[in-house]
Amino acid sequence: MEWTMTGGVPGAVALMQGNEAIVRGAVEAGINFAASYPGSPSSQVLGMLGKIARERGFYAEWSANEVCAFQACTGASLAGGRALCVVKQNGLLCVADALHCAAQAGVKGGLVIVSSDDPSAHSSTNEFDSRWQAMSAGIPLLEPTTMQETKDMIPYAFELSERTGQVVLVRVTTRVCHGRGNVVLGSLPEKPRAPERVGEWDRMVCVAYMHGPALQKLEALRACFETSPCNHYQGPERPEKLIIAGGTGRLYGQEALRRLGREEDTGFLSLGTLWPLPETYILERLRTAKEVLILEEVDPFLERAVQALAGREGLGVKFLGRDNALPPVGELDPEVVSAAVCRLTGGTLPEKKAAGGTELPVREMSFCAGCPHRATFYLLKRVMRQEKHPGVVVGDIGCYFMAGQSAGQYAWQACNCMGSGVNVAEGLGQLTNYGLDQKVVTMCGDSTFFHTILPGLVNAVYHNANMLLIVLDNSATAMTGFQPHPGTGLTAMGDRVKPMDIPKILEAVGCQVEVADPFDVEEAEKTLRRLLDRKGMNVLIMRQPCATLMAKERSKKPVRVWVDQDVCLGDGCGCDKYCSRVWGCPGNTWDFKKNKALIDPVTCVGCGVCAKLCPSGAIKVERGEEA
């Protein structure tokens, strides 16, 4: 696939995923710098850029967090470099302060942010719509629909950024990032242009008097967007029924019109330039329309803007959209869009063929087989339940987010945004000096530790909060695809560097630190109990590499875990199928024919923790010579 990123004859056609199209577009644009913090659905973008960075003569990094990534990109822009910052919707919120300042300061070299939104929150805790940030910061917003547009909009965004001296936001969604389609390749520059020396009077400074010029840039962009090739119209010259679509709403809408046979009498306006709104271009069709359906993901962003435009112009238009004809939350799909188009056009949906009557079982998210987090939360739940007053556990964002479900024994009571756990716990920890008689625990992953934990940790230590922070060190940013972080000793471009030592950092800050192995259940439990009883700011590092990551390096003679069904008591055990029902590891199953426990040899990675929990001793562990 690297061939499609760095090779190919201009005009050749390649099948690409949306994330690959972003990479190809960045290479065609001749970027000098790329930075990101991993977040699905766009995690693969920086990973691919890192692999080809040396070949193409640019720099790429996995930054400690999104603010570091964006600010580094502004530095590259100051030297005239083209810089690409890749975030997901949550990460764009982290960048908000820096983004609003950069929008006033302006840019020198092109600076493009790709923000990947996750409608229906397939791999997120929310489905925040990042388009509002463009409106708030006063920067141009582009949104592609197809893989071809995704590739083409990246060079266009860089040209736009440099022509206007402004940051440009390109918003993509999960279906675009992970979808596939044919892309016509463009030409590649021989090499990125050389950085420029920063002059004495070069300025990228955010001061209040720059607000006026920033607004003038926005009006200049509005004029530019009136004739942008990113916008398209199909249908009658003076439509009475009109659909306005952004992003994937365009594909769903076009499919519905074809399905219903209403393409000839219904206007279809698709917008790739969403902010500032190309008002004259829209009004050309809107003035004759009586009813307008707006299709977009997720919030009524376009809907509100077009309604405001119609109201300002005194147009008596009836609007259909997220407020009435479409669900207010979740991503669009062909069925809900077809129903909305029927409501607009007065058409009738074709009768659906009945599907099979069997209901699919509901599958809850779970930790991978052999995940060390499962053992950690088993221990934490067990210890906290045995306290006189069961303690408070505050969660955070990562694989361990599932600790709030059955996968983690429903271990915690609160969880907000990434990096918030230590701050929430600090507030509770201070109240232990004012009558709160509960132990306070929070946790973070090793990647989150570097991302946002450190400022909150300093605050908790400085104010001597009574709490325990558990660092779940599994040696990877596992949730998003095992990208490296400062604790792994590896960069995005494959360089081996000295890893940051988490225990030393914690000790330098002033924490009391201990390290335990969650697979050593007995010793880890003793350590956990001891730290819970110790006053002040304590840290326990639960260190065990991610099982999925380790599976790639598995020994030729791995550990074999199996059930001696002659020893297993089945329903007569009294444990009520604890190994498969409560412990919940995908490797632990049940033999319904023999009514005995069973280990799935394909799924099991050989951690052996379940053997330590089996009350009858029926689960056996055999270790190979090299395991």
XYZ file of C-alpha atoms in Angstrom:
627
model
C 0.000 0.000 0.000
C 2.997 2.340 0.409
C 3.138 2.393 -3.406
C -0.132 4.307 -3.521
C 1.261 6.779 -0.976
C 4.567 7.542 -2.693
C 4.410 6.187 -6.254
C 2.154 5.718 -9.221
C 1.808 7.597 -12.479
C -0.402 10.714 -12.400
C -3.800 9.680 -13.720
C -3.474 6.095 -12.523
C -6.377 4.730 -10.464
C -5.867 3.150 -7.046
C -8.334 1.638 -4.561
C -7.882 3.569 -1.318
C -9.278 3.765 2.161
C -10.187 7.304 3.230
C -7.260 7.502 5.648
C -4.933 6.461 2.832
C -6.445 9.166 0.614
C -5.613 11.749 3.304
C -2.002 10.543 3.318
C -1.745 10.618 -0.476
C -3.220 14.122 -0.514
C -0.683 15.286 2.064
C 2.193 13.850 0.018
C 0.875 15.474 -3.162
C 0.650 18.765 -1.236
C 4.349 18.493 -0.352
C 4.034 18.690 3.425
C 7.086 19.441 5.575
C 5.683 18.433 8.953
C 2.975 16.143 10.366
C 1.929 15.568 13.976
C -0.867 13.723 15.738
C -1.999 11.921 18.872
C -3.699 8.609 18.012
C -7.476 8.547 17.946
C -9.873 6.410 15.922
C -11.132 6.723 13.196
C -8.005 8.480 11.836
C -5.226 6.716 13.785
C -3.723 5.178 10.643
C -2.961 8.538 8.987
C 0.098 9.498 11.031
C 1.179 5.847 11.206
C 1.397 5.737 7.402
C 3.018 9.172 7.211
C 5.674 8.044 9.695
C 6.614 5.090 7.486
C 7.189 7.229 4.388
C 8.479 10.429 6.029
C 12.172 9.836 5.350
C 11.537 8.729 1.787
C 9.562 11.894 1.056
C 11.769 14.280 3.059
C 9.352 15.454 5.762
C 9.083 15.019 9.546
C 6.331 13.072 11.351
C 5.699 12.510 15.058
C 3.294 10.967 17.505
C 3.020 13.902 19.915
C 2.401 13.539 23.642
C -1.040 15.107 23.130
C -3.017 17.066 20.555
C -2.018 20.482 21.898
C 1.665 19.573 21.494
C 0.914 18.371 17.961
C -0.928 21.520 16.878
C 1.515 23.956 18.465
C 4.429 22.131 16.812
C 2.610 22.550 13.491
C 2.348 26.308 14.077
C 6.115 26.348 14.607
C 6.657 24.624 11.270
C 4.265 27.127 9.652
C 6.290 30.049 11.028
C 9.245 28.757 9.002
C 7.065 28.596 5.880
C 6.555 24.838 6.099
C 3.352 23.046 5.227
C 2.106 21.328 8.385
C -0.642 18.727 8.861
C -2.213 18.131 12.293
C -4.454 15.044 12.628
C -6.900 14.720 15.549
C -10.272 13.177 16.347
C -13.237 15.162 17.608
C -12.209 14.897 21.273
C -8.675 15.965 20.413
C -9.944 19.066 18.601
C -11.605 20.134 21.848
C -8.212 19.795 23.575
C -6.732 22.101 20.923
C -9.478 24.743 21.216
C -7.472 27.416 23.071
C -4.469 27.091 20.761
C -6.718 26.968 17.674
C -8.631 30.142 18.516
C -5.358 31.990 19.150
C -3.799 30.700 15.908
C -6.897 31.797 13.978
C -6.297 35.368 15.102
C -2.530 35.230 14.659
C -2.767 33.707 11.169
C -0.252 31.383 9.544
C 2.672 31.653 7.150
C 3.138 28.174 5.677
C -0.066 26.216 5.092
C -1.524 24.711 8.289
C -4.297 22.141 7.882
C -6.112 20.290 10.657
C -7.828 17.023 9.756
C -10.449 16.300 12.400
C -12.090 12.863 12.258
C -15.566 12.739 13.805
C -17.225 9.539 14.973
C -21.033 9.696 14.467
C -22.766 7.090 16.662
C -19.526 6.919 18.706
C -18.308 3.580 17.340
C -14.917 4.068 19.002
C -15.522 7.113 21.188
C -17.347 8.215 24.314
C -19.301 10.882 22.434
C -20.225 11.972 18.924
C -19.193 15.619 19.285
C -19.479 17.521 16.003
C -16.188 19.314 15.349
C -17.698 21.711 12.785
C -18.742 24.088 15.569
C -15.062 24.703 16.339
C -14.515 26.089 12.830
C -17.446 28.461 13.231
C -16.298 29.491 16.712
C -12.664 30.073 15.712
C -13.636 31.741 12.430
C -11.665 29.438 10.141
C -12.633 27.808 6.828
C -14.222 24.368 6.956
C -14.107 21.721 4.228
C -15.819 18.325 4.268
C -15.210 15.628 1.647
C -17.649 12.861 0.771
C -15.795 10.460 -1.519
C -12.265 9.060 -1.380
C -11.368 11.170 -4.427
C -12.565 14.346 -2.731
C -10.734 13.372 0.439
C -7.445 13.142 -1.447
C -8.061 16.276 -3.520
C -9.201 18.470 -0.634
C -5.907 18.172 1.242
C -3.763 19.996 -1.383
C -6.680 22.414 -1.924
C -6.764 23.105 1.830
C -3.033 23.877 1.915
C -3.345 26.255 -1.049
C -6.324 27.919 0.645
C -4.411 28.224 3.921
C -1.452 29.947 2.285
C -3.585 32.172 0.043
C -5.555 33.499 3.030
C -2.948 33.145 5.792
C -5.381 31.102 7.867
C -5.671 27.676 9.487
C -7.994 25.367 7.515
C -10.080 22.589 9.067
C -10.942 19.489 7.012
C -13.615 17.429 8.735
C -13.991 13.727 7.920
C -16.207 11.086 9.526
C -15.841 7.388 10.312
C -17.493 6.259 7.065
C -15.062 8.379 5.053
C -11.980 7.366 7.071
C -12.727 3.642 6.864
C -14.581 3.513 3.543
C -12.888 2.564 0.280
C -13.118 3.882 -3.238
C -11.184 4.501 -6.437
C -8.858 7.500 -6.468
C -7.169 9.078 -9.493
C -3.612 9.858 -8.458
C -2.169 13.332 -8.861
C 1.468 14.276 -9.375
C 3.978 14.249 -6.532
C 6.475 17.062 -5.930
C 10.112 16.024 -6.274
C 10.631 17.069 -2.662
C 8.970 19.397 -0.131
C 10.036 23.005 -0.420
C 12.845 24.044 1.910
C 11.915 25.807 5.182
C 12.463 29.553 5.233
C 14.547 31.438 7.750
C 12.259 33.222 10.252
C 12.793 36.949 9.759
C 13.112 39.524 12.488
C 9.747 41.031 11.580
C 7.873 37.840 10.771
C 4.896 37.699 13.082
C 2.401 35.041 14.154
C 1.212 36.646 17.382
C -2.270 36.517 18.871
C -3.255 39.998 20.026
C -6.704 41.552 20.325
C -6.345 43.931 17.374
C -5.871 40.923 15.043
C -9.544 39.954 15.509
C -10.699 42.413 12.832
C -8.261 41.188 10.160
C -9.239 37.591 10.985
C -12.887 38.420 10.239
C -11.833 40.085 6.972
C -10.090 36.832 6.001
C -13.353 35.003 6.626
C -15.261 37.294 4.240
C -12.578 36.848 1.591
C -12.970 33.099 2.014
C -16.740 33.380 1.590
C -16.194 34.990 -1.816
C -13.713 32.245 -2.709
C -16.195 29.521 -1.737
C -18.905 30.935 -4.031
C -17.064 29.407 -7.006
C -15.345 26.502 -5.248
C -15.132 23.201 -7.174
C -16.001 21.442 -3.899
C -19.705 22.362 -4.280
C -22.131 20.691 -6.704
C -25.758 21.032 -7.817
C -27.984 18.587 -9.716
C -31.662 18.864 -10.580
C -34.178 21.370 -11.946
C -33.104 24.986 -12.489
C -35.811 26.321 -10.127
C -36.463 23.542 -7.602
C -39.443 23.612 -5.265
C -38.150 20.570 -3.377
C -34.478 20.874 -2.413
C -31.981 18.686 -0.563
C -28.837 20.296 0.856
C -26.224 17.779 1.960
C -22.800 17.826 3.561
C -20.340 14.949 3.921
C -21.769 11.434 3.734
C -25.300 12.872 3.748
C -24.720 13.449 0.041
C -24.234 9.725 -0.699
C -27.254 8.666 1.346
C -29.405 11.361 -0.305
C -28.377 10.500 -3.852
C -29.041 6.821 -3.206
C -32.503 7.609 -1.811
C -33.430 9.769 -4.827
C -32.359 7.015 -7.232
C -34.237 4.429 -5.223
C -37.404 6.540 -5.254
C -37.047 7.782 -8.852
C -37.158 11.463 -7.820
C -33.831 12.679 -9.256
C -35.421 14.749 -12.039
C -37.847 16.834 -9.961
C -35.808 17.303 -6.756
C -32.889 19.704 -6.458
C -29.745 18.311 -4.843
C -27.123 20.745 -3.537
C -24.003 19.146 -2.020
C -21.553 21.357 -0.151
C -17.875 20.634 0.459
C -17.228 24.178 1.779
C -19.315 24.365 4.924
C -17.936 27.497 6.589
C -18.043 30.310 5.765
C -21.259 29.484 3.968
C -21.275 30.253 0.205
C -24.486 32.263 0.607
C -25.011 33.481 -2.982
C -24.471 29.960 -4.333
C -27.025 28.535 -1.899
C -29.570 31.327 -2.376
C -29.648 30.705 -6.129
C -31.558 27.462 -5.404
C -33.050 28.337 -2.035
C -35.117 31.282 -3.315
C -37.457 29.037 -5.328
C -37.671 26.216 -2.808
C -40.737 25.634 -0.668
C -39.383 22.671 1.277
C -35.749 21.880 2.083
C -34.289 18.714 3.584
C -30.802 19.010 5.076
C -28.651 15.897 5.428
C -25.523 16.003 7.607
C -23.601 14.264 10.383
C -24.352 14.789 13.354
C -25.613 18.116 14.671
C -27.867 20.545 12.742
C -24.845 22.683 11.790
C -25.786 23.342 8.162
C -29.439 23.324 9.120
C -29.040 26.221 11.562
C -26.824 28.207 9.178
C -29.185 27.806 6.186
C -32.237 28.544 8.339
C -30.553 31.757 9.492
C -29.782 32.667 5.871
C -33.392 32.013 4.811
C -34.704 34.041 7.750
C -32.421 36.969 6.959
C -33.619 36.964 3.338
C -37.284 36.663 4.363
C -37.831 33.344 2.588
C -40.850 31.285 3.625
C -39.157 27.883 3.498
C -40.162 24.795 5.457
C -37.086 22.944 6.725
C -36.729 19.227 7.378
C -33.703 17.830 9.168
C -32.392 16.773 12.547
C -35.144 18.728 14.286
C -38.033 16.768 12.779
C -37.427 14.361 9.871
C -34.216 12.663 11.089
C -33.096 11.200 14.426
C -31.468 13.881 16.614
C -28.466 11.651 17.430
C -26.456 8.939 15.710
C -25.149 8.603 12.191
C -27.340 8.575 9.122
C -28.150 5.379 7.222
C -29.974 4.613 3.969
C -33.264 3.765 5.669
C -33.676 6.917 7.778
C -32.571 9.126 4.879
C -34.948 7.396 2.444
C -37.818 7.950 4.879
C -36.903 11.643 5.166
C -36.696 12.004 1.357
C -40.141 10.390 1.091
C -41.453 12.965 3.526
C -39.962 15.741 1.360
C -41.096 14.441 -2.020
C -44.305 12.642 -1.088
C -42.880 9.376 -2.394
C -43.433 5.893 -0.989
C -40.699 3.566 0.158
C -40.476 0.226 -1.639
C -41.770 -2.614 0.483
C -38.974 -4.284 2.401
C -38.527 -8.016 2.249
C -38.874 -9.627 5.631
C -35.561 -10.559 7.183
C -34.996 -13.719 9.186
C -36.782 -13.883 12.510
C -33.721 -14.775 14.574
C -32.531 -11.958 16.799
C -28.792 -11.456 17.017
C -27.392 -11.618 20.554
C -26.286 -8.339 22.113
C -22.495 -8.230 22.442
C -21.040 -5.994 25.122
C -17.536 -4.638 24.716
C -14.901 -6.632 26.563
C -11.179 -6.708 27.202
C -9.130 -8.912 24.883
C -8.176 -12.401 26.001
C -5.339 -12.164 28.505
C -5.705 -8.400 28.977
C -3.899 -7.368 32.185
C -6.616 -4.780 32.876
C -9.120 -7.551 33.578
C -6.929 -8.852 36.414
C -6.334 -5.333 37.764
C -10.023 -4.535 38.006
C -10.833 -7.926 39.480
C -8.350 -7.177 42.276
C -9.532 -3.607 42.724
C -13.187 -4.591 42.974
C -12.391 -7.391 45.419
C -10.287 -5.178 47.685
C -12.671 -2.218 47.641
C -15.655 -4.399 48.499
C -13.849 -5.636 51.591
C -13.308 -2.111 52.900
C -15.486 -0.992 55.822
C -16.909 1.695 53.555
C -16.470 0.675 49.897
C -14.273 3.254 48.226
C -14.748 5.549 45.262
C -13.109 4.680 41.934
C -12.764 7.326 39.220
C -12.133 6.178 35.638
C -10.401 7.714 32.631
C -10.172 7.184 28.863
C -8.425 4.229 27.227
C -9.030 0.473 26.880
C -9.813 0.517 30.595
C -12.892 2.648 29.887
C -14.639 -0.729 29.769
C -14.039 -1.058 33.524
C -17.354 0.740 33.923
C -19.035 -2.328 32.387
C -19.084 -6.022 33.210
C -15.670 -6.462 31.537
C -14.104 -4.638 34.488
C -16.488 -5.794 37.219
C -18.282 -2.408 37.069
C -15.290 -1.105 38.968
C -15.765 2.659 38.851
C -18.437 5.215 39.564
C -17.314 8.222 37.507
C -15.519 8.987 34.260
C -15.311 12.218 32.307
C -12.860 13.164 29.554
C -9.276 12.046 28.919
C -6.958 13.024 31.770
C -9.780 14.074 34.092
C -9.570 11.130 36.501
C -6.674 12.429 38.582
C -8.384 15.815 38.971
C -11.759 14.365 39.964
C -10.027 12.063 42.454
C -8.020 14.981 43.878
C -11.257 16.774 44.738
C -12.592 13.664 46.492
C -9.228 13.041 48.154
C -9.232 16.472 49.751
C -12.670 15.774 51.226
C -11.240 12.803 53.168
C -9.902 15.487 55.546
C -13.408 16.918 55.926
C -15.492 13.883 56.764
C -15.489 11.683 53.641
C -14.637 8.250 55.091
C -13.893 6.411 51.825
C -10.721 5.437 50.007
C -10.268 7.262 46.687
C -8.760 5.568 43.638
C -8.267 6.664 40.043
C -6.376 5.228 37.097
C -4.792 6.097 33.794
C -2.980 4.260 31.026
C 0.697 4.753 30.244
C -0.139 6.769 27.123
C -2.734 8.881 28.954
C -0.122 9.478 31.668
C 1.967 11.440 29.171
C -1.062 12.912 27.372
C -2.823 14.825 30.158
C -2.177 13.333 33.594
C 0.982 15.213 34.564
C -0.537 18.664 35.331
C -3.291 17.093 37.454
C -0.753 14.862 39.173
C 1.401 17.872 40.093
C -1.698 19.583 41.488
C -2.664 16.513 43.570
C 0.855 16.081 44.965
C 1.305 19.775 45.711
C -1.949 19.827 47.673
C -1.238 16.481 49.366
C -4.457 14.735 48.331
C -5.281 11.398 49.964
C -5.707 9.141 46.950
C -4.262 6.270 44.951
C -3.435 6.586 41.272
C -3.102 3.263 39.438
C -1.063 3.541 36.235
C -2.091 0.716 33.911
C 1.190 0.270 32.061
C 0.676 -2.098 29.127
C 3.519 -0.621 27.031
C 1.363 0.779 24.221
C -1.409 3.120 23.140
C -3.390 -0.080 22.789
C -6.907 1.252 22.262
C -6.093 2.960 18.953
C -3.677 0.469 17.377
C -0.456 0.190 19.454
C 1.052 3.517 18.447
C 4.211 4.459 20.378
C 4.302 7.076 23.135
C 7.164 8.649 25.144
C 7.341 5.618 27.429
C 7.918 3.073 24.626
C 11.240 4.283 23.237
C 10.022 4.365 19.626
C 9.063 7.293 17.365
C 6.579 7.530 14.484
C 9.484 7.412 12.030
C 10.858 4.203 13.582
C 13.764 5.679 15.562
C 14.787 3.982 18.791
C 15.174 6.548 21.570
C 15.552 6.433 25.343
C 12.081 5.821 26.811
C 10.701 8.077 29.530
C 10.775 6.292 32.887
C 7.327 6.603 34.489
C 8.446 5.623 38.030
C 11.284 8.171 37.962
C 8.950 10.898 36.721
C 6.504 10.088 39.507
C 9.231 10.095 42.139
C 10.586 13.403 40.824
C 7.121 14.927 41.215
C 7.002 13.664 44.806
C 4.830 10.552 44.663
C 5.253 7.362 46.669
C 5.501 4.728 43.931
C 5.331 0.941 43.825
C 5.193 -1.474 40.877
C 3.151 -4.692 40.726
C 2.277 -7.366 38.166
C -1.527 -7.849 37.914
C -0.952 -11.463 36.827
C 0.729 -12.127 40.180
C -2.652 -11.942 41.870
C -1.587 -12.606 45.451
C 1.316 -10.134 45.595
C -0.523 -7.460 43.620
C -3.434 -7.674 46.065
C -1.121 -7.210 49.062
C 0.477 -4.163 47.451
C -2.898 -2.671 46.585
C -4.179 -3.068 50.179
C -1.012 -1.521 51.603
C -1.178 1.566 49.402
C -4.875 2.105 50.078
C -4.070 2.361 53.786
C -1.244 4.862 53.267
C -1.955 8.595 53.572
C -1.065 11.073 50.881
C -0.616 10.816 47.123
C 0.276 7.212 46.265
C 0.873 5.581 42.902
C 0.728 1.913 41.965
C 2.034 0.960 38.536
C 0.335 -2.209 37.325
C 2.854 -3.357 34.725
C 2.131 -6.137 32.248
C 2.416 -5.766 28.435
C -0.735 -5.805 26.308
C -1.606 -9.421 25.517
C -2.507 -8.678 21.887
C 0.798 -6.878 21.385
C 2.727 -9.731 22.999
C 0.924 -12.305 20.841
C 2.998 -11.059 17.917
C 6.145 -12.068 19.799
C 4.719 -15.270 21.247
C 7.125 -18.164 21.925
C 7.209 -21.182 19.646
C 6.170 -23.185 22.716
C 3.608 -20.939 24.402
C 1.813 -21.487 27.674
C -1.087 -23.928 27.391
C -4.097 -23.346 29.612
C -6.774 -26.032 29.717
C -9.584 -27.408 31.877
C -9.374 -30.807 33.509
C -13.065 -31.573 33.155
C -12.781 -34.498 35.565
C -11.912 -31.982 38.274
C -14.349 -29.249 37.175
C -17.560 -29.517 39.214
C -19.703 -27.677 36.660
C -22.969 -26.428 38.137
C -22.154 -28.245 41.365
C -19.133 -26.025 42.069
C -20.992 -23.171 43.702
C -19.023 -20.605 41.703
C -21.951 -20.231 39.264
C -19.715 -20.480 36.172
C -17.497 -17.677 37.475
C -14.765 -18.313 34.898
C -17.005 -17.709 31.880
C -19.888 -15.684 33.340
C -18.120 -13.132 35.557
C -14.408 -13.287 34.782
C -15.467 -12.874 31.167
C -12.216 -13.521 29.329
C -12.992 -14.513 25.716
C -10.747 -17.533 26.239
C -13.007 -18.878 29.007
C -16.057 -20.627 27.545
C -18.503 -23.363 28.569
C -18.951 -26.888 27.242
C -22.749 -27.153 27.223
C -22.693 -30.833 26.225
C -20.638 -31.848 29.256
C -21.751 -28.924 31.429
C -18.144 -28.131 32.257
C -15.788 -25.182 31.883
C -13.706 -25.049 28.704
C -10.740 -23.020 27.424
C -10.790 -21.912 23.773
C -7.251 -22.769 22.605
C -7.442 -20.330 19.689
C -8.446 -17.298 21.766
C -6.474 -18.001 24.957
C -3.088 -16.231 25.122
C -1.860 -18.151 28.170
C -1.863 -15.520 30.928
C -3.016 -18.174 33.414
C -4.870 -15.786 35.743
C -8.111 -17.785 35.531
C -6.272 -20.815 36.933
C -5.508 -18.804 40.087
C -9.193 -17.931 40.505
C -10.771 -21.361 39.898
C -12.031 -22.604 43.308
C -11.797 -26.294 42.341
C -8.366 -26.045 40.731
C -9.729 -27.457 37.456
C -7.929 -24.954 35.214
C -4.377 -26.131 34.508
C -1.350 -24.267 33.161
C 1.445 -25.953 31.239
C 4.453 -23.857 30.282
C 6.585 -24.653 27.260
C 10.366 -24.603 27.553
C 10.680 -21.190 25.886
C 7.529 -19.591 27.353
